[in-house]
Amino acid sequence: MPDKKNIAPVKLELLFAIVHNNKQAYFSSLIQSQQANLQLTFPCKGTTHFILNYLGLADRPKTLVMSVVRSDEAGGIISLLHEHFLKGGDYKGVAFTVPFSSMIGTLAYGFLSNEKQVINNV
């Protein structure tokens, strides 16, 4: 039986993008097209909704798109999102990443990092 050894994993980061509610599917599929296998979306509100309520103005609903991305791909994804945010209108948003410091399980890590080969036969 051949020995198996794990391939050194690529580090992961959590990507957070806050976008307008009506563009959540657009940005989620844009992030997915950049080798991100997992996206979670959450409704969210910023601190300005309190001020807008006092003024009688309606707040535009926002969505938090959270995704796990490879650290070597994170800069490119942030740049791509920035280009789309510059379109203005409903395409405005905020995006940032934080390090993903803990993960248990080689197969789960391989899925999240989009590694095609997690175990190498020696």
CSV table of N, CA and C in Angstrom, one decimal:
chain,number,residue,atom,x,y,z
A,1,MET,N,0.9,-1.2,0.0
A,1,MET,CA,0.0,0.0,0.0
A,1,MET,C,0.9,1.2,0.0
A,2,PRO,N,0.7,2.2,-0.9
A,2,PRO,CA,1.6,3.3,-1.0
A,2,PRO,C,1.3,4.3,0.1
A,3,ASP,N,2.4,5.0,0.5
A,3,ASP,CA,2.3,6.0,1.6
A,3,ASP,C,1.6,7.2,1.0
A,4,LYS,N,0.8,7.9,1.8
A,4,LYS,CA,0.1,9.1,1.4
A,4,LYS,C,0.6,10.3,2.2
A,5,LYS,N,0.8,11.4,1.6
A,5,LYS,CA,1.2,12.6,2.4
A,5,LYS,C,0.3,13.7,1.9
A,6,ASN,N,0.0,14.6,2.9
A,6,ASN,CA,-0.8,15.7,2.6
A,6,ASN,C,0.0,16.8,1.9
A,7,ILE,N,-0.7,17.4,1.0
A,7,ILE,CA,-0.1,18.5,0.2
A,7,ILE,C,-0.3,19.8,1.1
A,8,ALA,N,0.7,20.6,1.2
A,8,ALA,CA,0.6,21.8,2.0
A,8,ALA,C,-0.5,22.7,1.5
A,9,PRO,N,-1.5,23.0,2.4
A,9,PRO,CA,-2.6,23.8,2.0
A,9,PRO,C,-2.3,25.3,1.8
A,10,VAL,N,-3.1,25.8,1.0
A,10,VAL,CA,-3.1,27.3,0.7
A,10,VAL,C,-3.8,27.9,1.9
A,11,LYS,N,-3.3,29.1,2.4
A,11,LYS,CA,-4.0,29.7,3.5
A,11,LYS,C,-5.4,30.3,2.9
A,12,LEU,N,-6.3,30.4,3.8
A,12,LEU,CA,-7.6,30.9,3.5
A,12,LEU,C,-7.9,32.2,4.2
A,13,GLU,N,-8.8,33.0,3.6
A,13,GLU,CA,-9.3,34.2,4.2
A,13,GLU,C,-10.8,34.3,4.1
A,14,LEU,N,-11.4,35.0,5.1
A,14,LEU,CA,-12.9,35.2,5.0
A,14,LEU,C,-13.1,36.6,4.3
A,15,LEU,N,-13.9,36.6,3.3
A,15,LEU,CA,-14.2,37.8,2.5
A,15,LEU,C,-15.5,38.3,3.0
A,16,PHE,N,-15.6,39.5,3.3
A,16,PHE,CA,-16.9,40.2,3.7
A,16,PHE,C,-17.2,41.3,2.7
A,17,ALA,N,-18.3,41.2,2.1
A,17,ALA,CA,-18.8,42.2,1.1
A,17,ALA,C,-20.2,42.7,1.5
A,18,ILE,N,-20.3,44.0,1.7
A,18,ILE,CA,-21.6,44.6,2.1
A,18,ILE,C,-22.1,45.3,0.8
A,19,VAL,N,-23.2,44.8,0.3
A,19,VAL,CA,-23.8,45.3,-1.0
A,19,VAL,C,-25.2,45.6,-0.8
A,20,HIS,N,-25.8,46.3,-1.8
A,20,HIS,CA,-27.2,46.5,-1.8
A,20,HIS,C,-28.0,45.2,-2.0
A,21,ASN,N,-29.1,45.1,-1.3
A,21,ASN,CA,-29.9,43.9,-1.3
A,21,ASN,C,-30.2,43.4,-2.6
A,22,ASN,N,-30.6,44.2,-3.6
A,22,ASN,CA,-31.0,43.8,-4.9
A,22,ASN,C,-29.8,43.3,-5.8
A,23,LYS,N,-28.6,43.5,-5.3
A,23,LYS,CA,-27.4,43.0,-6.0
A,23,LYS,C,-26.7,41.8,-5.4
A,24,GLN,N,-27.3,41.2,-4.4
A,24,GLN,CA,-26.6,40.2,-3.6
A,24,GLN,C,-26.3,39.0,-4.5
A,25,ALA,N,-27.2,38.6,-5.4
A,25,ALA,CA,-27.0,37.4,-6.3
A,25,ALA,C,-25.9,37.7,-7.3
A,26,TYR,N,-25.9,39.0,-7.8
A,26,TYR,CA,-24.8,39.4,-8.7
A,26,TYR,C,-23.4,39.3,-8.1
A,27,PHE,N,-23.3,39.9,-6.9
A,27,PHE,CA,-22.0,39.8,-6.3
A,27,PHE,C,-21.6,38.4,-5.8
A,28,SER,N,-22.6,37.6,-5.3
A,28,SER,CA,-22.3,36.3,-4.9
A,28,SER,C,-21.8,35.4,-6.1
A,29,SER,N,-22.4,35.6,-7.2
A,29,SER,CA,-22.0,34.8,-8.4
A,29,SER,C,-20.6,35.3,-8.9
A,30,LEU,N,-20.4,36.6,-8.8
A,30,LEU,CA,-19.1,37.2,-9.2
A,30,LEU,C,-18.0,36.6,-8.3
A,31,ILE,N,-18.2,36.5,-7.0
A,31,ILE,CA,-17.2,36.0,-6.1
A,31,ILE,C,-17.0,34.5,-6.4
A,32,GLN,N,-18.1,33.8,-6.6
A,32,GLN,CA,-18.0,32.3,-6.9
A,32,GLN,C,-17.3,32.1,-8.2
A,33,SER,N,-17.3,33.0,-9.2
A,33,SER,CA,-16.6,32.8,-10.4
A,33,SER,C,-15.0,32.9,-10.2
A,34,GLN,N,-14.6,33.4,-9.0
A,34,GLN,CA,-13.2,33.5,-8.7
A,34,GLN,C,-12.7,32.3,-7.8
A,35,GLN,N,-13.2,31.2,-8.0
A,35,GLN,CA,-12.8,29.9,-7.3
A,35,GLN,C,-13.2,29.9,-5.8
A,36,ALA,N,-14.3,30.6,-5.4
A,36,ALA,CA,-14.8,30.6,-4.1
A,36,ALA,C,-15.9,29.6,-4.0
A,37,ASN,N,-15.8,28.5,-3.2
A,37,ASN,CA,-16.8,27.5,-3.2
A,37,ASN,C,-17.9,27.7,-2.2
A,38,LEU,N,-17.8,28.7,-1.4
A,38,LEU,CA,-18.8,28.9,-0.3
A,38,LEU,C,-19.2,30.3,-0.2
A,39,GLN,N,-20.5,30.7,-0.3
A,39,GLN,CA,-20.9,32.0,0.0
A,39,GLN,C,-22.1,31.9,1.0
A,40,LEU,N,-22.1,32.8,2.0
A,40,LEU,CA,-23.3,32.9,2.9
A,40,LEU,C,-23.8,34.3,2.8
A,41,THR,N,-25.1,34.5,2.7
A,41,THR,CA,-25.6,35.9,2.7
A,41,THR,C,-26.5,36.1,3.9
A,42,PHE,N,-26.3,37.3,4.5
A,42,PHE,CA,-27.1,37.7,5.6
A,42,PHE,C,-27.6,39.1,5.4
A,43,PRO,N,-28.9,39.4,5.8
A,43,PRO,CA,-29.4,40.7,5.8
A,43,PRO,C,-28.7,41.5,6.9
A,44,CYS,N,-28.4,42.8,6.6
A,44,CYS,CA,-27.7,43.6,7.6
A,44,CYS,C,-28.1,45.1,7.5
A,45,LYS,N,-27.8,45.8,8.5
A,45,LYS,CA,-28.1,47.3,8.5
A,45,LYS,C,-26.8,47.9,9.0
A,46,GLY,N,-26.6,49.1,8.5
A,46,GLY,CA,-25.5,49.9,9.0
A,46,GLY,C,-25.9,50.9,10.1
A,47,THR,N,-25.0,51.6,10.6
A,47,THR,CA,-25.3,52.5,11.7
A,47,THR,C,-26.1,53.7,11.2
A,48,THR,N,-26.1,54.0,9.9
A,48,THR,CA,-26.8,55.2,9.4
A,48,THR,C,-28.3,55.0,9.4
A,49,HIS,N,-28.8,53.7,9.5
A,49,HIS,CA,-30.2,53.5,9.5
A,49,HIS,C,-30.9,54.2,10.6
A,50,PHE,N,-30.2,54.4,11.8
A,50,PHE,CA,-30.8,55.2,12.9
A,50,PHE,C,-31.0,56.6,12.5
A,51,ILE,N,-30.0,57.2,11.9
A,51,ILE,CA,-30.1,58.6,11.5
A,51,ILE,C,-31.1,58.8,10.5
A,52,LEU,N,-31.2,57.9,9.5
A,52,LEU,CA,-32.2,58.0,8.4
A,52,LEU,C,-33.6,57.9,9.0
A,53,ASN,N,-33.8,57.1,10.0
A,53,ASN,CA,-35.1,56.9,10.6
A,53,ASN,C,-35.5,58.2,11.3
A,54,TYR,N,-34.6,58.9,11.9
A,54,TYR,CA,-34.9,60.2,12.6
A,54,TYR,C,-35.3,61.2,11.6
A,55,LEU,N,-34.7,61.2,10.4
A,55,LEU,CA,-35.0,62.1,9.4
A,55,LEU,C,-36.2,61.8,8.5
A,56,GLY,N,-36.7,60.6,8.8
A,56,GLY,CA,-37.9,60.1,8.0
A,56,GLY,C,-37.6,59.6,6.6
A,57,LEU,N,-36.3,59.3,6.4
A,57,LEU,CA,-35.9,58.7,5.1
A,57,LEU,C,-35.8,57.2,5.2
A,58,ALA,N,-36.2,56.5,4.2
A,58,ALA,CA,-36.1,55.1,4.2
A,58,ALA,C,-34.7,54.6,3.9
A,59,ASP,N,-34.3,53.6,4.7
A,59,ASP,CA,-33.0,53.0,4.5
A,59,ASP,C,-33.0,52.0,3.4
A,60,ARG,N,-32.0,51.9,2.6
A,60,ARG,CA,-31.9,50.9,1.6
A,60,ARG,C,-31.4,49.6,2.2
A,61,PRO,N,-32.1,48.5,2.1
A,61,PRO,CA,-31.6,47.2,2.7
A,61,PRO,C,-30.3,46.8,2.1
A,62,LYS,N,-29.4,46.3,3.0
A,62,LYS,CA,-28.1,45.8,2.6
A,62,LYS,C,-28.0,44.3,2.9
A,63,THR,N,-27.0,43.6,2.2
A,63,THR,CA,-26.8,42.2,2.4
A,63,THR,C,-25.3,42.0,2.7
A,64,LEU,N,-24.9,41.2,3.6
A,64,LEU,CA,-23.5,40.9,3.9
A,64,LEU,C,-23.3,39.5,3.1
A,65,VAL,N,-22.4,39.5,2.2
A,65,VAL,CA,-22.0,38.3,1.5
A,65,VAL,C,-20.6,37.9,2.1
A,66,MET,N,-20.7,36.7,2.8
A,66,MET,CA,-19.5,36.2,3.4
A,66,MET,C,-19.0,35.0,2.6
A,67,SER,N,-17.7,35.0,2.3
A,67,SER,CA,-17.2,33.9,1.5
A,67,SER,C,-15.8,33.5,2.0
A,68,VAL,N,-15.5,32.2,1.8
A,68,VAL,CA,-14.1,31.7,2.1
A,68,VAL,C,-13.3,31.8,0.8
A,69,VAL,N,-12.2,32.5,0.7
A,69,VAL,CA,-11.4,32.6,-0.5
A,69,VAL,C,-9.9,32.2,-0.1
A,70,ARG,N,-9.2,31.8,-1.2
A,70,ARG,CA,-7.8,31.5,-1.0
A,70,ARG,C,-7.0,32.9,-0.8
A,71,SER,N,-6.0,32.9,0.1
A,71,SER,CA,-5.3,34.1,0.3
A,71,SER,C,-4.5,34.6,-0.9
A,72,ASP,N,-4.1,33.7,-1.8
A,72,ASP,CA,-3.4,34.1,-3.0
A,72,ASP,C,-4.4,34.7,-4.0
A,73,GLU,N,-5.7,34.4,-3.9
A,73,GLU,CA,-6.7,35.0,-4.8
A,73,GLU,C,-7.4,36.2,-4.2
A,74,ALA,N,-7.2,36.5,-2.9
A,74,ALA,CA,-8.0,37.5,-2.2
A,74,ALA,C,-7.8,38.9,-2.8
A,75,GLY,N,-6.5,39.2,-3.1
A,75,GLY,CA,-6.2,40.6,-3.6
A,75,GLY,C,-6.9,40.8,-5.0
A,76,GLY,N,-6.9,39.8,-5.8
A,76,GLY,CA,-7.6,39.9,-7.1
A,76,GLY,C,-9.1,40.0,-7.0
A,77,ILE,N,-9.7,39.3,-6.0
A,77,ILE,CA,-11.1,39.4,-5.8
A,77,ILE,C,-11.5,40.8,-5.3
A,78,ILE,N,-10.7,41.3,-4.4
A,78,ILE,CA,-11.0,42.7,-3.8
A,78,ILE,C,-10.8,43.7,-4.9
A,79,SER,N,-9.8,43.6,-5.8
A,79,SER,CA,-9.7,44.5,-6.9
A,79,SER,C,-10.9,44.4,-7.9
A,80,LEU,N,-11.3,43.2,-8.2
A,80,LEU,CA,-12.5,43.0,-9.0
A,80,LEU,C,-13.7,43.6,-8.4
A,81,LEU,N,-14.0,43.4,-7.1
A,81,LEU,CA,-15.1,44.0,-6.5
A,81,LEU,C,-15.0,45.5,-6.5
A,82,HIS,N,-13.8,46.1,-6.3
A,82,HIS,CA,-13.6,47.5,-6.3
A,82,HIS,C,-14.0,48.1,-7.7
A,83,GLU,N,-13.6,47.4,-8.7
A,83,GLU,CA,-14.0,47.9,-10.1
A,83,GLU,C,-15.5,47.9,-10.2
A,84,HIS,N,-16.2,46.9,-9.7
A,84,HIS,CA,-17.7,46.9,-9.8
A,84,HIS,C,-18.3,48.0,-8.9
A,85,PHE,N,-17.7,48.2,-7.7
A,85,PHE,CA,-18.2,49.2,-6.8
A,85,PHE,C,-18.1,50.6,-7.5
A,86,LEU,N,-17.1,50.8,-8.3
A,86,LEU,CA,-17.0,52.1,-8.9
A,86,LEU,C,-18.0,52.4,-10.0
A,87,LYS,N,-18.8,51.5,-10.4
A,87,LYS,CA,-19.9,51.7,-11.3
A,87,LYS,C,-21.0,52.6,-10.7
A,88,GLY,N,-21.0,52.7,-9.4
A,88,GLY,CA,-22.0,53.5,-8.7
A,88,GLY,C,-23.4,52.9,-8.7
A,89,GLY,N,-24.3,53.7,-8.2
A,89,GLY,CA,-25.7,53.3,-8.1
A,89,GLY,C,-25.8,52.1,-7.2
A,90,ASP,N,-26.5,51.1,-7.7
A,90,ASP,CA,-26.8,49.9,-6.8
A,90,ASP,C,-25.5,49.0,-6.7
A,91,TYR,N,-24.5,49.3,-7.4
A,91,TYR,CA,-23.3,48.5,-7.4
A,91,TYR,C,-22.3,48.9,-6.3
A,92,LYS,N,-22.6,50.0,-5.6
A,92,LYS,CA,-21.8,50.4,-4.5
A,92,LYS,C,-21.7,49.4,-3.4
A,93,GLY,N,-20.6,49.3,-2.7
A,93,GLY,CA,-20.4,48.4,-1.6
A,93,GLY,C,-19.1,48.5,-0.9
A,94,VAL,N,-18.9,47.7,0.1
A,94,VAL,CA,-17.6,47.7,0.9
A,94,VAL,C,-17.2,46.2,0.9
A,95,ALA,N,-15.9,46.0,0.8
A,95,ALA,CA,-15.4,44.6,0.9
A,95,ALA,C,-14.0,44.6,1.6
A,96,PHE,N,-13.8,43.6,2.4
A,96,PHE,CA,-12.5,43.4,3.1
A,96,PHE,C,-12.4,41.9,3.4
A,97,THR,N,-11.1,41.5,3.8
A,97,THR,CA,-10.9,40.1,4.2
A,97,THR,C,-10.2,40.1,5.5
A,98,VAL,N,-10.4,39.0,6.2
A,98,VAL,CA,-9.7,38.7,7.5
A,98,VAL,C,-9.1,37.3,7.4
A,99,PRO,N,-8.0,37.0,8.1
A,99,PRO,CA,-7.4,35.6,8.0
A,99,PRO,C,-8.4,34.6,8.6
A,100,PHE,N,-8.4,33.4,7.9
A,100,PHE,CA,-9.1,32.3,8.4
A,100,PHE,C,-8.1,31.4,9.2
A,101,SER,N,-8.1,31.4,10.5
A,101,SER,CA,-7.0,30.9,11.2
A,101,SER,C,-7.1,29.4,11.7
A,102,SER,N,-8.3,28.9,11.6
A,102,SER,CA,-8.5,27.5,12.1
A,102,SER,C,-9.4,26.7,11.2
A,103,MET,N,-9.0,25.5,10.9
A,103,MET,CA,-9.8,24.6,10.1
A,103,MET,C,-9.5,23.2,10.4
A,104,ILE,N,-10.5,22.4,10.6
A,104,ILE,CA,-10.2,21.0,10.9
A,104,ILE,C,-10.8,20.1,9.8
A,105,GLY,N,-10.0,19.2,9.3
A,105,GLY,CA,-10.4,18.3,8.3
A,105,GLY,C,-9.8,18.6,6.9
A,106,THR,N,-9.0,17.7,6.4
A,106,THR,CA,-8.3,17.9,5.1
A,106,THR,C,-9.3,18.1,4.0
A,107,LEU,N,-10.3,17.2,3.9
A,107,LEU,CA,-11.2,17.3,2.8
A,107,LEU,C,-12.0,18.6,2.8
A,108,ALA,N,-12.5,19.0,4.0
A,108,ALA,CA,-13.2,20.3,4.1
A,108,ALA,C,-12.3,21.5,3.7
A,109,TYR,N,-11.1,21.4,4.1
A,109,TYR,CA,-10.1,22.5,3.8
A,109,TYR,C,-9.9,22.5,2.2
A,110,GLY,N,-9.7,21.3,1.7
A,110,GLY,CA,-9.5,21.1,0.2
A,110,GLY,C,-10.7,21.7,-0.6
A,111,PHE,N,-11.9,21.5,-0.1
A,111,PHE,CA,-13.1,22.0,-0.7
A,111,PHE,C,-13.1,23.5,-0.7
A,112,LEU,N,-12.9,24.1,0.5
A,112,LEU,CA,-12.9,25.5,0.7
A,112,LEU,C,-11.8,26.2,-0.1
A,113,SER,N,-10.6,25.6,-0.2
A,113,SER,CA,-9.5,26.2,-0.9
A,113,SER,C,-9.5,25.9,-2.4
A,114,ASN,N,-10.5,25.1,-2.8
A,114,ASN,CA,-10.7,24.7,-4.2
A,114,ASN,C,-9.4,24.0,-4.7
A,115,GLU,N,-8.8,23.2,-3.8
A,115,GLU,CA,-7.7,22.3,-4.2
A,115,GLU,C,-8.3,21.1,-4.9
A,116,LYS,N,-7.8,20.8,-6.1
A,116,LYS,CA,-8.2,19.7,-6.9
A,116,LYS,C,-7.6,18.4,-6.3
A,117,GLN,N,-6.4,18.5,-5.7
A,117,GLN,CA,-5.7,17.3,-5.2
A,117,GLN,C,-5.4,17.6,-3.8
A,118,VAL,N,-6.0,16.9,-2.9
A,118,VAL,CA,-5.8,17.1,-1.4
A,118,VAL,C,-4.7,16.1,-0.9
A,119,ILE,N,-4.8,14.9,-1.4
A,119,ILE,CA,-3.8,13.9,-1.0
A,119,ILE,C,-3.0,13.4,-2.2
A,120,ASN,N,-1.7,13.4,-2.0
A,120,ASN,CA,-0.8,13.0,-3.1
A,120,ASN,C,-0.3,11.6,-2.7
A,121,ASN,N,-0.4,10.6,-3.7
A,121,ASN,CA,0.2,9.3,-3.4
A,121,ASN,C,1.7,9.4,-3.7
A,122,VAL,N,2.5,8.9,-2.8
A,122,VAL,CA,4.0,8.9,-2.9
A,122,VAL,C,4.5,7.6,-3.5
